[in-house]
XYZ file of C-alpha atoms in Angstrom:
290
model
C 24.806 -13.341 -10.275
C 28.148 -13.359 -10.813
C 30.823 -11.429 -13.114
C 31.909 -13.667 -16.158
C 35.543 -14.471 -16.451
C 35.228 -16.479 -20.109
C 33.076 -16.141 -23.011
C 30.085 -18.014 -22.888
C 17.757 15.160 0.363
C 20.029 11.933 2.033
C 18.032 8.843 2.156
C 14.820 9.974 0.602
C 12.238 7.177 0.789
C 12.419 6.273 -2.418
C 16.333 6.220 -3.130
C 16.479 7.916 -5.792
C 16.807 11.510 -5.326
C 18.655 13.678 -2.585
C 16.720 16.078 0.099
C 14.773 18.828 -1.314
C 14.653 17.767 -5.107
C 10.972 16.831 -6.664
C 9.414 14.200 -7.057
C 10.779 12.185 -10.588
C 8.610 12.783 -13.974
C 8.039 16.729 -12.413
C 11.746 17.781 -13.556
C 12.455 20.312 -16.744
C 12.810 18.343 -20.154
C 15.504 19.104 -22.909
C 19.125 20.415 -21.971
C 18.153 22.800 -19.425
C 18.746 22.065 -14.953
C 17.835 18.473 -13.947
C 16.326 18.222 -10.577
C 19.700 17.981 -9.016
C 20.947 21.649 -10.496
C 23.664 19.786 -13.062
C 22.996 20.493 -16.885
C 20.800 17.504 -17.779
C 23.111 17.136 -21.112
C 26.127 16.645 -18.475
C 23.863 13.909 -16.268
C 23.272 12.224 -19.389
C 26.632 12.050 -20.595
C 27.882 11.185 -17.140
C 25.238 7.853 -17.467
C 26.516 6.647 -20.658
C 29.978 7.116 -19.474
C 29.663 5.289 -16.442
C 27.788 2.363 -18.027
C 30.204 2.695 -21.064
C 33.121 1.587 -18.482
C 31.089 -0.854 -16.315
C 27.841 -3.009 -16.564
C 26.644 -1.466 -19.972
C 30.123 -2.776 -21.623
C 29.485 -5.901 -19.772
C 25.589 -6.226 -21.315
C 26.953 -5.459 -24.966
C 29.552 -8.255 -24.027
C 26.747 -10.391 -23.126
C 24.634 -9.933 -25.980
C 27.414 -11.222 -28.318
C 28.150 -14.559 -26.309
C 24.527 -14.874 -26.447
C 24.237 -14.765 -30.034
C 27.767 -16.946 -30.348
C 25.713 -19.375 -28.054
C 22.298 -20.061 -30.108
C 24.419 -20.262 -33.084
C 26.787 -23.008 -31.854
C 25.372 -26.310 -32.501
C 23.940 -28.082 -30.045
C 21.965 -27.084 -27.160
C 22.607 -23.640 -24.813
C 22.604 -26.755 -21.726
C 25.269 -28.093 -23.739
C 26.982 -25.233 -23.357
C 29.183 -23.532 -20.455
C 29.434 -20.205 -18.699
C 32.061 -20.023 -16.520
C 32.177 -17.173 -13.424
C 35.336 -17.650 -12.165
C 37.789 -18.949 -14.025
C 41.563 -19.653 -13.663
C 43.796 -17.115 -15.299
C 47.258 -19.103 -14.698
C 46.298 -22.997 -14.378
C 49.174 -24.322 -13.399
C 50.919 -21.044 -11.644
C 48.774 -20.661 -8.803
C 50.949 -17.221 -7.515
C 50.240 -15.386 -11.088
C 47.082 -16.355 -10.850
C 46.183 -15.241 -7.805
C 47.598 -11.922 -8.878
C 45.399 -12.085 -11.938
C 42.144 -12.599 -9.319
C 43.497 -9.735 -7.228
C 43.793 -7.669 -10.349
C 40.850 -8.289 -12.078
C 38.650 -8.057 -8.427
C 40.012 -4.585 -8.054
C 40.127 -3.342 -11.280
C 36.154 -4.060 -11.418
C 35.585 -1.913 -8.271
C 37.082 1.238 -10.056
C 33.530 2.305 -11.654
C 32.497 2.495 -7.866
C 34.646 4.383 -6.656
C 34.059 6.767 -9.930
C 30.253 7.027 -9.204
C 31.495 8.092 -5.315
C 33.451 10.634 -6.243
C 30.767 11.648 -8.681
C 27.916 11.999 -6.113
C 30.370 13.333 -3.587
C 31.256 16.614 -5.873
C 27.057 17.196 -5.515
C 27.169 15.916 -1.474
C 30.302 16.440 -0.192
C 30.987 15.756 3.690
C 29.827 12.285 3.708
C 26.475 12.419 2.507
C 27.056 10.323 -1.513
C 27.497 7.252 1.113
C 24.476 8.622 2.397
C 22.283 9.396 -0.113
C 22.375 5.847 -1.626
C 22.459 3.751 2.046
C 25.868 2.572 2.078
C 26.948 4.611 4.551
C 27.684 2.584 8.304
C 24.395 3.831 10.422
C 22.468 0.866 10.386
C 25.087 -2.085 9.344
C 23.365 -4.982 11.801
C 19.758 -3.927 10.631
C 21.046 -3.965 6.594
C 22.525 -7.048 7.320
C 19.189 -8.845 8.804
C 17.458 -7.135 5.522
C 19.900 -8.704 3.267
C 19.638 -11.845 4.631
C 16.121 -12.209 4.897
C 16.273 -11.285 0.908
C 19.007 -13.057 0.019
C 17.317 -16.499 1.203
C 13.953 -15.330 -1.024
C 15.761 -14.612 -4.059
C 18.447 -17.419 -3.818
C 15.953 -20.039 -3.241
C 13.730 -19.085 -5.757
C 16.591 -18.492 -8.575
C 17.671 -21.841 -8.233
C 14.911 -23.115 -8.933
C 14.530 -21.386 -11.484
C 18.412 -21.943 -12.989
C 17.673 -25.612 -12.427
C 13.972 -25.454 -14.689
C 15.049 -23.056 -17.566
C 18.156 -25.056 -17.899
C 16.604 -28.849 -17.917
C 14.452 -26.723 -20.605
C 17.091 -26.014 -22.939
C 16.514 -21.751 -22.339
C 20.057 -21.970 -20.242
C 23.677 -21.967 -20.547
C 25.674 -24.347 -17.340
C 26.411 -22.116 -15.203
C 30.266 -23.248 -13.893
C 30.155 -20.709 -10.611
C 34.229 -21.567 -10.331
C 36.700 -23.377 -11.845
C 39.525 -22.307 -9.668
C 42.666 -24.269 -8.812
C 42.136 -26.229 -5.386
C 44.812 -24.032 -3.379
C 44.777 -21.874 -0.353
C 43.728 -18.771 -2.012
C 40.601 -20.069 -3.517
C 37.682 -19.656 -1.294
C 39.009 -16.588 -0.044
C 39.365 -14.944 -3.673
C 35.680 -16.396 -4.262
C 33.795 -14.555 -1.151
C 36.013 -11.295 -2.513
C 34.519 -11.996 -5.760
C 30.961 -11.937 -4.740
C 31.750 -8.678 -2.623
C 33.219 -7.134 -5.712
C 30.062 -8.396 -7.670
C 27.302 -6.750 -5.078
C 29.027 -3.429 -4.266
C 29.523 -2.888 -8.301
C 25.917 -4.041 -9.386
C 23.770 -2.626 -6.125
C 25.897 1.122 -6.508
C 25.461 1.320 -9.935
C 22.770 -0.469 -11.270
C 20.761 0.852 -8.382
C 21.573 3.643 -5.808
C 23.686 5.485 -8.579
C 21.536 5.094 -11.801
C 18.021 5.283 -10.144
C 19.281 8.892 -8.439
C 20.709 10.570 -11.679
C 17.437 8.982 -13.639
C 14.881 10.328 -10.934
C 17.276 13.757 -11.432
C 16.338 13.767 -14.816
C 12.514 13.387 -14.554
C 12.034 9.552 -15.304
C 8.913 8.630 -13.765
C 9.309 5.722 -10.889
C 7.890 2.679 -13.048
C 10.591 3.844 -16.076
C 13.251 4.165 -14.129
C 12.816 0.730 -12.549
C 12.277 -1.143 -15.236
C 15.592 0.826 -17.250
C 17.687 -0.910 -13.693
C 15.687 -4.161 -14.360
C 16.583 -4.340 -18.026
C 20.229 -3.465 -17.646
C 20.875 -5.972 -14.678
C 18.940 -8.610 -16.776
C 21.012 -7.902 -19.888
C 24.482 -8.413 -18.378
C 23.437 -11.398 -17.316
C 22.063 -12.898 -21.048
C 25.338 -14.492 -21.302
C 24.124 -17.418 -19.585
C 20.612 -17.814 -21.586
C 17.106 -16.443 -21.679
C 16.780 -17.680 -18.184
C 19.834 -15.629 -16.648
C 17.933 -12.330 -18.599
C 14.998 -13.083 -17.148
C 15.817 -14.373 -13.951
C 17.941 -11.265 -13.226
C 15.405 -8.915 -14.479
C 13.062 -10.017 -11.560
C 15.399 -9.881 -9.302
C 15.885 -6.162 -10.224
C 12.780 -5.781 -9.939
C 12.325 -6.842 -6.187
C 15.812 -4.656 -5.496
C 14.500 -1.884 -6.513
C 11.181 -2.097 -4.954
C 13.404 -2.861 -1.537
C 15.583 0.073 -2.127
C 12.400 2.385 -2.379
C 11.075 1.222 0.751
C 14.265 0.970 2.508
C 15.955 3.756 1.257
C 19.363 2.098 1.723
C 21.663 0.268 -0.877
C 23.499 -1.749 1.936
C 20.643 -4.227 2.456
C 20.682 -5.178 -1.717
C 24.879 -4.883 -1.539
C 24.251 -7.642 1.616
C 21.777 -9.854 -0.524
C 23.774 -10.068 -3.544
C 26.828 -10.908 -1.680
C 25.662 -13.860 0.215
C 23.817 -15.527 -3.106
C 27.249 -15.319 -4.648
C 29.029 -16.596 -1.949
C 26.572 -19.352 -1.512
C 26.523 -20.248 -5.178
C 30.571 -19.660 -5.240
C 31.884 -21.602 -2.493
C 28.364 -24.358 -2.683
C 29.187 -25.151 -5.735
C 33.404 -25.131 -5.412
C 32.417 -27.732 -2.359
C 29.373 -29.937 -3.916
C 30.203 -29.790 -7.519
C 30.332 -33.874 -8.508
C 29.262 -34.501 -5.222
C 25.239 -34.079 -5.567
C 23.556 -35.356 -8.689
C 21.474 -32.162 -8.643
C 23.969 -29.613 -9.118
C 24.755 -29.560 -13.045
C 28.523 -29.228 -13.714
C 30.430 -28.580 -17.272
């Protein structure tokens, strides 16, 4: 959940690979075709450079706050992560431009692994080939929701247990200025957070890994690790509670076949965690606070 602001053949069933390419794990080994026809050196390097500018920067990032964390003194509860956070306290117009900015600026990696897939499917069919394409947007929708309230549900628990146990960081979700810009710049925020994590983390890197022969179970749990380790920046429990959840995204993806559902998820547990907490924070003696 969440991006940190501070330190602490189209639509195959399984998503991974376009019409007409084999089934992952059958595909050539060394340098020579991938599945997909590119140079399996160039899908390679195209991986690490993607990650390099997006979520793999961000789970290097992540692995040094974690180790700044546990050797801090005192406990990780002790201990703050902060989501959102004011860039301009004080001058609410610069900071809104700062929240525009940043917001944006995240969203460039997407639009990066678009233009990527659309050189291999042009007319339309990158959308396609990962599900976030328009066909279906009521029926994604209804999927997303119906996993958004499993997963949410469940991960707070499960924020709230490893936390009182000392494994987790506070989580702030926001610590935004209270002006007219701030809920709207927090639902953005969660947008920006599911399109970047389900496109990459899932619709883009489980098609160029099943193009390069990974077998099913290791290319699921390389999109489970990842989203778990951009997340360790908040404790053991924000690795491990994310790496389940990539888990069960994946698994829907396969069966689905469409990003949007996972892109709908993700955004309404970030808006619920965003604006819940911006509206109950010191209100409810459950809800842990900085």
């Amino acid at each position: 959940m969440g991006r940190r602001e501070t330190r602490v053949r189209h639509n195959a069933p399984d998503g991974e690979a376009g019409a007409g390419t084999k089934a992952a794990g059958e595909g050539p080994s060394g340098g020579g075709p991938s599945e997909g026809g590119l140079p399996r050196r160039t899908l390679r390097a195209e991986i690490l450079i993607v990650l390099a500018l997006s979520l793999g920067a961000s789970a290097v990032s992540s692995l040094i706050s974690f180790v700044g964390s546990v050797t801090r003194p005192g406990g990780l509860k002790d201990q703050a992560a902060t989501l959102n956070a004011s860039h301009a306290p004080g001058r609410p117009w610069l900071d809104l431009a700062w929240q525009v900015f940043g917001i944006a600026t995240a969203l460039v990696p997407v639009l990066l692994v678009v233009h990527l897939l659309a050189r291999e499917l042009p007319g339309g069919g990158a959308l396609r080939a990962i599900g976030l394409d328009r066909r279906r947007p009521g029926l994604d929708l209804a999927r997303g929701a119906a996993l958004a309230a499993a997963v949410g549900g469940s991960g707070l628990l499960f924020y709230l247990a490893v936390r009182a146990a000392g494994f987790n960081l506070t989580v702030v979700p926001e610590n935004l200025p209270d002006v007219w810009w701030k809920l709207p710049v927090l639902i953005a925020s969660a947008l920006q957070n599911a399109v970047l994590e389900e496109v990459v983390v899932v619709g883009y890197l489980l098609r160029r890994l099943g193009q390069l022969g990974w077998t099913p179970a290791a290319a699921l749990a390389a999109s489970a690790v990842l989203r778990g380790s951009y997340h360790l920046y908040q404790g053991i429990g924000g690795l491990v509670g994310n790496m389940v959840m990539g888990v069960v995204f994946v698994l829907c993806y396969r069966r689905w076949g469409r990003v949007g559902p996972l892109v709908a998820a993700h955004a309404l547990i970030d808006i619920v965690a965003f604006v819940g907490y911006a509206l109950l924070a010191g209100k409810v003696a459950w809800l842990p606070t900085a």
